[in-house]
Tab-separated table of C-alpha atoms and ligand atoms in Angstrom:
chain	number	residue	atom	x	y	z
A	1	MET	CA	-29.703	-6.819	-10.397
A	2	ARG	CA	-28.212	-4.311	-13.764
A	3	ILE	CA	-25.520	-1.080	-13.438
A	4	VAL	CA	-27.100	1.759	-14.937
A	5	ASP	CA	-24.113	4.045	-14.637
A	6	ALA	CA	-21.080	4.081	-13.801
A	7	ARG	CA	-19.009	7.458	-13.440
A	8	VAL	CA	-14.965	8.374	-12.418
A	9	ILE	CA	-14.686	11.292	-9.932
A	10	VAL	CA	-10.727	12.987	-9.688
A	11	THR	CA	-10.807	14.475	-6.606
A	12	CYS	CA	-7.681	16.484	-4.601
A	13	PRO	CA	-8.206	17.144	-1.522
A	14	GLY	CA	-5.057	17.919	-1.024
A	15	ARG	CA	-3.986	15.081	-3.467
A	16	ASN	CA	-4.928	13.378	-5.593
A	17	PHE	CA	-7.401	10.769	-6.008
A	18	VAL	CA	-9.897	8.336	-8.478
A	19	THR	CA	-12.746	7.239	-7.499
A	20	LEU	CA	-15.172	4.313	-9.483
A	21	LYS	CA	-18.551	4.803	-8.623
A	22	VAL	CA	-21.166	2.194	-10.279
A	23	VAL	CA	-24.740	2.576	-9.484
A	24	THR	CA	-26.738	-0.466	-9.874
A	25	GLU	CA	-30.909	0.032	-11.165
A	26	ASP	CA	-32.287	-0.426	-7.430
A	27	GLY	CA	-29.503	2.599	-6.727
A	28	VAL	CA	-28.490	1.123	-4.593
A	29	TYR	CA	-24.074	2.262	-5.639
A	30	GLY	CA	-20.866	0.990	-4.774
A	31	LEU	CA	-17.298	2.279	-4.220
A	32	GLY	CA	-13.886	1.622	-5.227
A	33	ASP	CA	-10.614	3.300	-5.117
A	34	ALA	CA	-9.397	3.587	-8.260
A	35	THR	CA	-5.707	5.994	-7.690
A	36	LEU	CA	-2.294	5.383	-9.387
A	37	ASN	CA	-0.196	7.856	-7.967
A	38	GLY	CA	1.860	10.337	-10.234
A	39	ARG	CA	-0.531	8.025	-12.604
A	40	GLU	CA	-4.016	9.157	-11.830
A	41	LEU	CA	-5.249	9.741	-14.990
A	42	ALA	CA	-4.732	7.147	-17.233
A	43	VAL	CA	-7.171	4.734	-14.522
A	44	ALA	CA	-9.312	7.724	-14.784
A	45	SER	CA	-9.532	6.927	-18.612
A	46	TYR	CA	-9.204	3.221	-18.359
A	47	LEU	CA	-12.280	3.180	-16.550
A	48	THR	CA	-13.966	5.997	-18.261
A	49	ASP	CA	-13.198	5.449	-21.280
A	50	HIS	CA	-12.868	0.610	-21.931
A	51	ILE	CA	-14.345	-0.291	-19.070
A	52	VAL	CA	-18.170	1.910	-18.181
A	53	PRO	CA	-19.316	1.333	-21.278
A	54	LEU	CA	-18.615	-2.801	-20.513
A	55	LEU	CA	-20.197	-2.487	-17.046
A	56	ILE	CA	-23.955	-0.916	-18.616
A	57	GLY	CA	-25.917	-3.316	-18.377
A	58	ARG	CA	-24.415	-6.385	-16.814
A	59	ASP	CA	-25.342	-7.761	-13.201
A	60	ALA	CA	-23.692	-6.219	-10.472
A	61	ARG	CA	-23.873	-9.533	-8.219
A	62	ALA	CA	-21.441	-11.294	-10.625
A	63	ILE	CA	-18.558	-9.979	-9.409
A	64	GLU	CA	-16.410	-12.788	-9.951
A	65	ASP	CA	-16.919	-13.260	-13.536
A	66	THR	CA	-17.220	-9.371	-13.779
A	67	TRP	CA	-13.257	-9.870	-12.687
A	68	GLN	CA	-12.709	-12.740	-15.108
A	69	TYR	CA	-14.451	-10.389	-17.574
A	70	LEU	CA	-11.952	-7.529	-17.592
A	71	TYR	CA	-9.239	-9.287	-16.520
A	72	LYS	CA	-9.535	-12.143	-19.736
A	73	GLY	CA	-11.469	-10.494	-22.053
A	74	ALA	CA	-9.604	-7.476	-22.581
A	75	TYR	CA	-6.600	-9.418	-24.123
A	76	TRP	CA	-3.609	-7.293	-22.856
A	77	ARG	CA	-3.245	-8.614	-19.266
A	78	ARG	CA	-1.577	-7.309	-15.814
A	79	GLY	CA	0.062	-3.768	-15.577
A	80	PRO	CA	-0.617	-1.422	-12.661
A	81	VAL	CA	-3.152	0.706	-14.921
A	82	THR	CA	-5.070	-2.074	-15.733
A	83	MET	CA	-5.503	-4.119	-12.624
A	84	SER	CA	-6.293	-0.770	-10.519
A	85	ALA	CA	-9.064	-0.169	-13.026
A	86	ILE	CA	-10.516	-3.529	-12.842
A	87	ALA	CA	-9.900	-3.330	-8.806
A	88	ALA	CA	-11.983	-0.261	-8.430
A	89	VAL	CA	-14.673	-2.088	-10.716
A	90	ASP	CA	-14.630	-5.339	-8.201
A	91	THR	CA	-14.348	-2.534	-4.458
A	92	ALA	CA	-17.600	-1.015	-5.562
A	93	LEU	CA	-18.480	-4.474	-6.842
A	94	TRP	CA	-17.871	-5.931	-2.982
A	95	ASP	CA	-19.814	-3.108	-1.309
A	96	ILE	CA	-23.117	-3.109	-3.396
A	97	LYS	CA	-22.854	-6.738	-2.379
A	98	GLY	CA	-22.958	-6.102	1.048
A	99	LYS	CA	-25.051	-3.092	1.001
A	100	VAL	CA	-27.930	-5.412	-0.777
A	101	ALA	CA	-27.203	-8.714	2.424
A	102	ASN	CA	-27.375	-5.837	5.220
A	103	LEU	CA	-23.749	-6.936	5.993
A	104	PRO	CA	-20.675	-5.625	6.607
A	105	VAL	CA	-18.304	-6.521	3.604
A	106	TYR	CA	-15.734	-8.623	6.066
A	107	GLN	CA	-18.969	-10.802	7.332
A	108	LEU	CA	-19.112	-11.650	2.947
A	109	LEU	CA	-15.214	-13.024	3.589
A	110	GLY	CA	-15.720	-15.712	6.021
A	111	GLY	CA	-16.075	-13.225	9.124
A	112	ALA	CA	-13.725	-12.458	11.349
A	113	SER	CA	-10.785	-14.009	12.092
A	114	ARG	CA	-9.989	-11.317	14.622
A	115	GLU	CA	-10.893	-8.546	16.758
A	116	ALA	CA	-9.412	-5.941	15.167
A	117	VAL	CA	-6.610	-4.706	12.318
A	118	ARG	CA	-3.071	-4.537	13.908
A	119	VAL	CA	-1.829	-1.854	12.592
A	120	TYR	CA	1.186	0.062	12.383
A	121	ALA	CA	2.822	4.009	12.080
A	122	HIS	CA	5.302	5.890	10.546
A	123	ALA	CA	7.897	7.811	12.480
A	124	ASN	CA	9.791	10.141	10.549
A	125	GLY	CA	13.078	12.221	10.697
A	126	LEU	CA	15.499	14.638	9.427
A	127	ASP	CA	17.877	13.079	11.986
A	128	VAL	CA	18.096	10.797	14.286
A	129	ASP	CA	17.422	13.028	17.129
A	130	GLN	CA	14.369	13.732	14.993
A	131	ALA	CA	13.634	10.377	14.443
A	132	VAL	CA	13.899	9.318	18.364
A	133	LYS	CA	10.919	12.264	18.828
A	134	ALA	CA	8.880	11.004	15.718
A	135	VAL	CA	8.878	7.350	17.743
A	136	ALA	CA	7.698	8.471	21.043
A	137	HIS	CA	4.918	10.627	19.879
A	138	GLN	CA	4.050	7.498	17.657
A	139	LEU	CA	4.304	5.526	21.162
A	140	ASP	CA	1.616	8.318	22.502
A	141	LEU	CA	-0.604	8.227	20.232
A	142	GLY	CA	-0.883	4.221	21.138
A	143	TYR	CA	1.025	2.076	18.000
A	144	THR	CA	2.839	-0.569	19.512
A	145	ALA	CA	4.788	-1.053	15.722
A	146	ILE	CA	6.648	1.872	14.310
A	147	ARG	CA	8.573	1.997	10.767
A	148	VAL	CA	11.350	4.224	11.261
A	149	GLN	CA	12.338	6.704	8.479
A	150	SER	CA	15.806	9.583	8.871
A	151	GLY	CA	17.874	11.809	6.247
A	152	ILE	CA	21.130	10.427	5.714
A	153	PRO	CA	24.011	12.507	6.769
A	154	GLY	CA	25.630	13.131	3.747
A	155	ILE	CA	22.555	13.236	1.064
A	156	ARG	CA	19.743	16.131	0.702
A	157	SER	CA	17.157	14.774	1.065
A	158	THR	CA	15.483	11.290	1.911
A	159	TYR	CA	11.744	9.319	0.226
A	160	GLY	CA	10.166	8.419	2.943
A	161	VAL	CA	10.473	11.426	5.277
A	162	GLY	CA	8.806	14.855	5.753
A	163	ARG	CA	9.799	18.708	4.754
A	164	ASP	CA	9.755	21.925	6.159
A	165	GLY	CA	7.780	20.615	8.730
A	166	ARG	CA	4.936	19.416	6.599
A	167	PRO	CA	3.741	15.783	7.578
A	168	TYR	CA	4.686	13.432	4.755
A	169	GLU	CA	4.171	13.011	2.048
A	170	PRO	CA	4.911	10.503	-1.027
A	171	ALA	CA	4.018	12.660	-4.406
A	172	GLU	CA	5.263	16.141	-5.100
A	173	LYS	CA	3.877	18.959	-6.299
A	174	GLY	CA	5.069	21.277	-9.447
A	175	GLY	CA	6.967	19.174	-11.501
A	176	VAL	CA	9.254	16.079	-10.962
A	177	SER	CA	12.060	16.564	-8.619
A	178	GLU	CA	15.101	14.724	-8.511
A	179	HIS	CA	16.622	13.020	-5.479
A	180	ARG	CA	20.524	11.774	-5.736
A	181	TRP	CA	21.061	8.142	-3.775
A	182	SER	CA	24.721	6.752	-2.102
A	183	THR	CA	24.075	3.467	-1.238
A	184	GLU	CA	27.578	3.600	0.252
A	185	ALA	CA	25.834	6.375	3.237
A	186	TYR	CA	22.721	4.962	3.617
A	187	LEU	CA	24.342	1.378	4.220
A	188	THR	CA	27.000	2.911	7.369
A	189	PHE	CA	23.848	5.319	8.455
A	190	VAL	CA	21.046	2.402	9.044
A	191	PRO	CA	22.237	0.229	11.244
A	192	ARG	CA	23.684	3.608	13.651
A	193	LEU	CA	19.615	4.515	13.764
A	194	PHE	CA	18.585	0.583	14.896
A	195	GLU	CA	20.832	0.995	17.629
A	196	ARG	CA	19.715	3.945	18.622
A	197	ILE	CA	16.423	3.925	18.621
A	198	ARG	CA	17.011	0.167	20.864
A	199	SER	CA	18.557	1.933	23.288
A	200	GLU	CA	15.924	4.053	23.852
A	201	PHE	CA	13.264	2.781	23.475
A	202	GLY	CA	13.937	-1.096	24.115
A	203	ASP	CA	13.198	-4.605	22.826
A	204	ASP	CA	9.684	-4.993	23.227
A	205	LEU	CA	8.610	-2.099	20.489
A	206	ASP	CA	7.880	-3.880	16.690
A	207	LEU	CA	10.491	-1.822	14.806
A	208	LEU	CA	10.147	-2.064	10.606
A	209	HIS	CA	12.180	-0.236	8.184
A	210	ASP	CA	11.415	0.552	4.297
A	211	VAL	CA	14.221	0.606	2.169
A	212	HIS	CA	12.042	1.124	-0.443
A	213	HIS	CA	13.982	-0.664	-3.391
A	214	ARG	CA	16.768	1.156	-3.784
A	215	LEU	CA	19.466	-1.495	-2.831
A	216	THR	CA	20.767	-4.314	-5.429
A	217	PRO	CA	20.434	-8.015	-3.671
A	218	ILE	CA	23.959	-7.823	-2.434
A	219	GLU	CA	23.531	-4.679	-0.496
A	220	ALA	CA	20.122	-6.015	0.287
A	221	ALA	CA	21.446	-8.652	2.478
A	222	ARG	CA	24.374	-6.150	4.373
A	223	ALA	CA	21.477	-4.963	5.499
A	224	GLY	CA	19.864	-7.521	6.507
A	225	LYS	CA	22.478	-8.539	8.695
A	226	ALA	CA	23.577	-5.289	10.010
A	227	LEU	CA	20.552	-4.530	11.076
A	228	GLU	CA	19.948	-8.146	12.868
A	229	PRO	CA	20.926	-7.126	16.448
A	230	TYR	CA	17.853	-3.996	16.510
A	231	HIS	CA	15.205	-7.338	15.552
A	232	LEU	CA	13.872	-5.550	12.553
A	233	PHE	CA	9.799	-6.624	11.921
A	234	TRP	CA	10.045	-6.502	8.530
A	235	MET	CA	12.773	-5.156	6.237
A	236	GLU	CA	10.635	-3.555	3.416
A	237	ASP	CA	11.453	-3.533	-0.501
A	238	PRO	CA	14.681	-4.377	-0.473
A	239	THR	CA	15.599	-4.329	-3.915
A	240	PRO	CA	13.601	-4.549	-6.658
A	241	ALA	CA	11.063	-7.612	-7.566
A	242	GLU	CA	11.212	-7.789	-11.625
A	243	GLN	CA	14.021	-10.639	-11.215
A	244	GLN	CA	11.671	-12.522	-7.575
A	245	SER	CA	14.931	-15.038	-8.090
A	246	ALA	CA	16.740	-12.245	-6.398
A	247	PHE	CA	15.831	-12.486	-3.430
A	248	ARG	CA	17.397	-15.782	-2.746
A	249	LEU	CA	20.529	-14.635	-2.214
A	250	ILE	CA	19.150	-12.089	0.892
A	251	ARG	CA	17.306	-14.782	2.220
A	252	GLN	CA	20.851	-17.080	2.645
A	253	HIS	CA	22.732	-14.583	4.511
A	254	THR	CA	19.915	-12.980	6.734
A	255	VAL	CA	16.968	-13.882	9.055
A	256	THR	CA	15.309	-9.934	8.873
A	257	PRO	CA	12.264	-11.053	7.763
A	258	ILE	CA	11.076	-9.377	4.540
A	259	ALA	CA	8.174	-7.737	3.466
A	260	VAL	CA	7.357	-6.456	-0.089
A	261	GLY	CA	4.752	-6.587	-2.812
A	262	GLU	CA	3.389	-2.577	-2.470
A	263	VAL	CA	4.252	-2.048	-6.537
A	264	PHE	CA	2.837	-5.607	-7.318
A	265	ASN	CA	-0.205	-5.870	-9.080
A	266	SER	CA	-0.950	-9.297	-9.767
A	267	ILE	CA	-0.331	-12.907	-8.369
A	268	PHE	CA	2.331	-13.546	-10.784
A	269	ASP	CA	4.206	-11.061	-9.129
A	270	CYS	CA	4.472	-12.710	-5.921
A	271	GLN	CA	4.133	-16.447	-7.306
A	272	GLN	CA	8.292	-17.202	-6.566
A	273	LEU	CA	8.485	-15.212	-4.096
A	274	ILE	CA	5.933	-16.641	-2.430
A	275	GLN	CA	6.529	-20.497	-3.346
A	276	GLU	CA	9.882	-20.420	-2.810
A	277	GLN	CA	9.576	-18.370	0.921
A	278	LEU	CA	11.527	-15.999	-0.112
A	279	ILE	CA	9.435	-13.147	1.811
A	280	ASP	CA	7.280	-12.812	5.053
A	281	TYR	CA	5.458	-10.482	3.970
A	282	ILE	CA	2.728	-9.527	0.559
A	283	ARG	CA	2.778	-5.375	0.735
A	284	THR	CA	-0.216	-5.947	-2.000
A	285	THR	CA	-3.135	-3.762	-1.637
A	286	VAL	CA	-6.774	-3.662	-2.683
A	287	VAL	CA	-5.932	-0.784	-5.638
A	288	HIS	CA	-2.996	-2.107	-7.561
A	289	ALA	CA	-3.569	-5.813	-7.204
A	290	GLY	CA	-6.771	-6.144	-9.102
A	291	GLY	CA	-9.502	-6.126	-5.552
A	292	ILE	CA	-11.007	-7.956	-3.229
A	293	SER	CA	-11.211	-10.730	-5.227
A	294	HIS	CA	-7.372	-10.874	-6.876
A	295	LEU	CA	-5.783	-10.064	-3.302
A	296	ARG	CA	-8.172	-12.608	-1.354
A	297	LYS	CA	-6.345	-15.028	-3.840
A	298	ILE	CA	-2.744	-14.006	-3.113
A	299	ALA	CA	-3.404	-14.563	0.484
A	300	ALA	CA	-4.961	-17.592	-0.434
A	301	LEU	CA	-1.669	-17.934	-1.523
A	302	ALA	CA	0.813	-17.154	1.204
A	303	GLU	CA	-0.983	-18.775	3.958
A	304	LEU	CA	0.211	-22.321	1.977
A	305	HIS	CA	3.184	-20.995	2.529
A	306	GLN	CA	3.520	-19.133	5.772
A	307	VAL	CA	3.744	-15.884	4.637
A	308	ARG	CA	1.437	-13.456	5.669
A	309	THR	CA	-0.723	-10.285	4.669
A	310	GLY	CA	1.147	-7.179	5.558
A	311	SER	CA	-0.968	-4.891	3.356
A	312	HIS	CA	0.484	-0.632	2.358
A	313	GLY	CA	-1.704	1.530	4.077
A	314	ALA	CA	-0.052	5.233	2.685
A	315	THR	CA	-2.073	8.521	2.310
A	316	ASP	CA	-1.918	7.841	-1.753
A	317	LEU	CA	-4.211	5.153	-1.750
A	318	SER	CA	-7.806	6.134	-0.561
A	319	PRO	CA	-10.165	5.726	1.775
A	320	VAL	CA	-12.053	3.662	-0.381
A	321	CYS	CA	-8.977	1.289	-0.298
A	322	MET	CA	-8.424	1.696	3.898
A	323	ALA	CA	-11.948	0.999	4.085
A	324	ALA	CA	-11.555	-2.301	1.614
A	325	ALA	CA	-8.230	-3.051	3.722
A	326	LEU	CA	-9.348	-3.258	6.170
A	327	HIS	CA	-12.407	-5.916	5.778
A	328	PHE	CA	-9.488	-8.322	3.966
A	329	ASP	CA	-7.310	-7.871	7.046
A	330	LEU	CA	-10.343	-8.802	9.511
A	331	SER	CA	-10.994	-11.278	7.480
A	332	VAL	CA	-7.993	-13.171	6.099
A	333	HIS	CA	-6.465	-15.547	8.762
A	334	ASN	CA	-2.541	-15.329	8.042
A	335	PHE	CA	-3.064	-11.479	8.740
A	336	GLY	CA	0.771	-10.100	9.333
A	337	ILE	CA	-0.162	-6.072	9.613
A	338	GLN	CA	-1.445	-2.768	7.889
A	339	GLU	CA	0.217	0.198	6.793
A	340	HIS	CA	-1.333	3.637	8.419
A	341	MET	CA	-0.722	6.845	7.605
A	342	PRO	CA	-3.443	8.813	8.717
A	343	HIS	CA	-5.245	11.320	4.980
A	344	THR	CA	-5.551	14.247	6.342
A	345	ALA	CA	-8.741	16.698	7.233
A	346	GLU	CA	-9.421	17.344	3.746
A	347	THR	CA	-9.562	14.207	2.896
A	348	ASP	CA	-11.640	12.440	5.614
A	349	THR	CA	-14.218	14.881	4.965
A	350	VAL	CA	-14.670	14.131	1.356
A	351	PHE	CA	-14.288	10.389	2.133
A	352	PRO	CA	-16.920	9.979	5.231
A	353	HIS	CA	-15.825	6.579	6.726
A	354	GLU	CA	-16.876	3.791	9.627
A	355	TYR	CA	-13.263	2.850	10.002
A	356	THR	CA	-12.240	4.128	13.324
A	357	TYR	CA	-8.661	4.213	15.286
A	358	GLN	CA	-7.905	3.416	18.749
A	359	SER	CA	-4.676	2.175	20.368
A	360	GLY	CA	-2.565	0.517	17.911
A	361	PHE	CA	-5.987	-1.161	16.148
A	362	MET	CA	-7.938	-0.289	12.957
A	363	HIS	CA	-11.436	-1.830	12.645
A	364	PRO	CA	-14.214	-1.793	9.119
A	365	GLY	CA	-16.657	-1.014	11.346
A	366	GLU	CA	-20.537	-2.657	10.956
A	367	SER	CA	-21.974	-0.676	8.223
A	368	PRO	CA	-23.014	-2.719	5.251
A	369	GLY	CA	-20.927	-3.025	2.707
A	370	LEU	CA	-17.578	-1.157	3.434
A	371	GLY	CA	-18.768	1.304	5.346
A	372	VAL	CA	-16.959	4.096	3.222
A	373	ASP	CA	-18.679	7.403	1.426
A	374	ILE	CA	-17.563	9.888	-1.245
A	375	ASP	CA	-19.352	13.661	-1.253
A	376	GLU	CA	-19.399	14.496	-4.798
A	377	ALA	CA	-20.415	17.954	-4.394
A	378	LEU	CA	-17.403	18.399	-1.750
A	379	ALA	CA	-14.870	16.712	-4.360
A	380	ALA	CA	-15.749	18.558	-6.977
A	381	GLN	CA	-14.472	21.833	-5.157
A	382	TYR	CA	-10.668	20.080	-5.407
A	383	PRO	CA	-9.654	19.620	-8.919
A	384	TYR	CA	-7.124	17.353	-10.199
A	385	ASP	CA	-3.341	19.091	-9.298
A	386	PRO	CA	-0.644	17.059	-10.912
A	387	ALA	CA	1.819	16.104	-8.827
A	388	TYR	CA	4.772	12.724	-9.570
A	389	LEU	CA	7.252	10.552	-7.273
A	390	PRO	CA	10.747	11.731	-6.698
A	391	VAL	CA	13.118	10.425	-9.270
A	392	ASN	CA	16.832	8.863	-7.755
A	393	ARG	CA	20.245	9.663	-9.483
A	394	ARG	CA	23.555	8.102	-8.174
A	395	MET	CA	26.403	10.929	-5.994
A	396	ASP	CA	28.015	11.451	-9.907
A	397	GLY	CA	23.919	12.004	-11.712
A	398	THR	CA	23.545	8.951	-13.001
A	399	MET	CA	20.192	7.723	-13.122
A	400	HIS	CA	20.176	4.893	-10.085
A	401	ASP	CA	20.627	0.703	-11.568
A	402	TRP	CA	17.898	-0.230	-9.136
B	501	EZ4	O1	6.284	4.879	-1.488
B	501	EZ4	O2	2.849	5.213	-1.433
B	501	EZ4	O3	5.455	2.259	2.313
B	501	EZ4	N1	5.032	2.889	1.997
B	501	EZ4	C1	5.300	3.749	0.284
B	501	EZ4	C2	4.696	4.603	0.473
B	501	EZ4	C3	4.895	4.502	-1.229
B	501	EZ4	C4	4.199	5.432	-1.172
B	501	EZ4	C5	4.475	5.743	-3.225
B	501	EZ4	O4	3.012	5.902	-3.864
B	501	EZ4	O5	6.927	3.129	0.341
B	501	EZ4	O6	5.825	6.093	0.684
B	502	CO	CO1	7.536	1.038	0.824
């Protein structure tokens, strides 16, 4: 079954998405997400200029061989651009294999290990009172695991929190914005935030918190320790992970569970973290970490060391990635939890999909393949619109040191 066409579709139904569509000689097609927030066109070019010419004429059924060919054949390995591009091909080929077999992808991955995929929601507020309201709102929607982020007194703008009443969206249009950051203000504030949330909602709810890599290891250890009374489900990305051994320091000081990996793109980014059991949840995603094939290898390594998966699922990962993630989550034994940040109605219309949400759980559906499509005519009506993630400086203007 030869690949006869592959093309990249860039669209911006409110935010930018890059999608690869691979078509076989039988007319079957598969989709893969290739969106790298703030660097979208680099992946689009990597695919169009360097990968598509290699795909034409290849056997669409040879998923593993194609993965190895693109990874090892390029000579230049790893990195977010390369691995997002390979992920798009891999995801599209799994979609095709499912359609040809007339089975949902999760059945090809070993079948369902659970009835449905537990997901967590976001509750964001400009201050603690707003965060409390946001938690109540997500509870009403049926979520039983909620990530809580709040604006910090003394810091004008906080990443992860919406502004002007708009829903939170990681990327900002109109140039790169700069935020200021105070570690002291944050470390003083964050235990008070969770003290209030627990006093309002009790102990039964699972609470998560994302540090977005803004602490050094010793500061992260202090945060984890200070948060212990509020027994978080996890503390996410406490410090950058280029130095995987840095997590030893955090581990020595706190029993707050640690989740990490949304910026990782290969198993080598988390090898030591997993093998030394320095983390509890690995958050690598289908789109940024080499596709379903590579994520399965990461999960298999994690399973040996009692590390569970907790895939990233923010709005900058397209519905194609969400569908792929849900098939992966449903099948993999050591699944932990899946992030769920619903897309806008505009995005959902461009990407019609079979996956559903109900009472804190999601399911990928029973359609053959991934169960997600793209309306190309509608996608064409939303041209690319550059947007960037904000940059942080310390209070005196120094670029941050994490
Ligand atoms: O910062 O998706 O856990 N979720 C997050 C996200 C990420 C963005 C980066 O593109 O941290 O909001
Ligand atoms: Co995060």
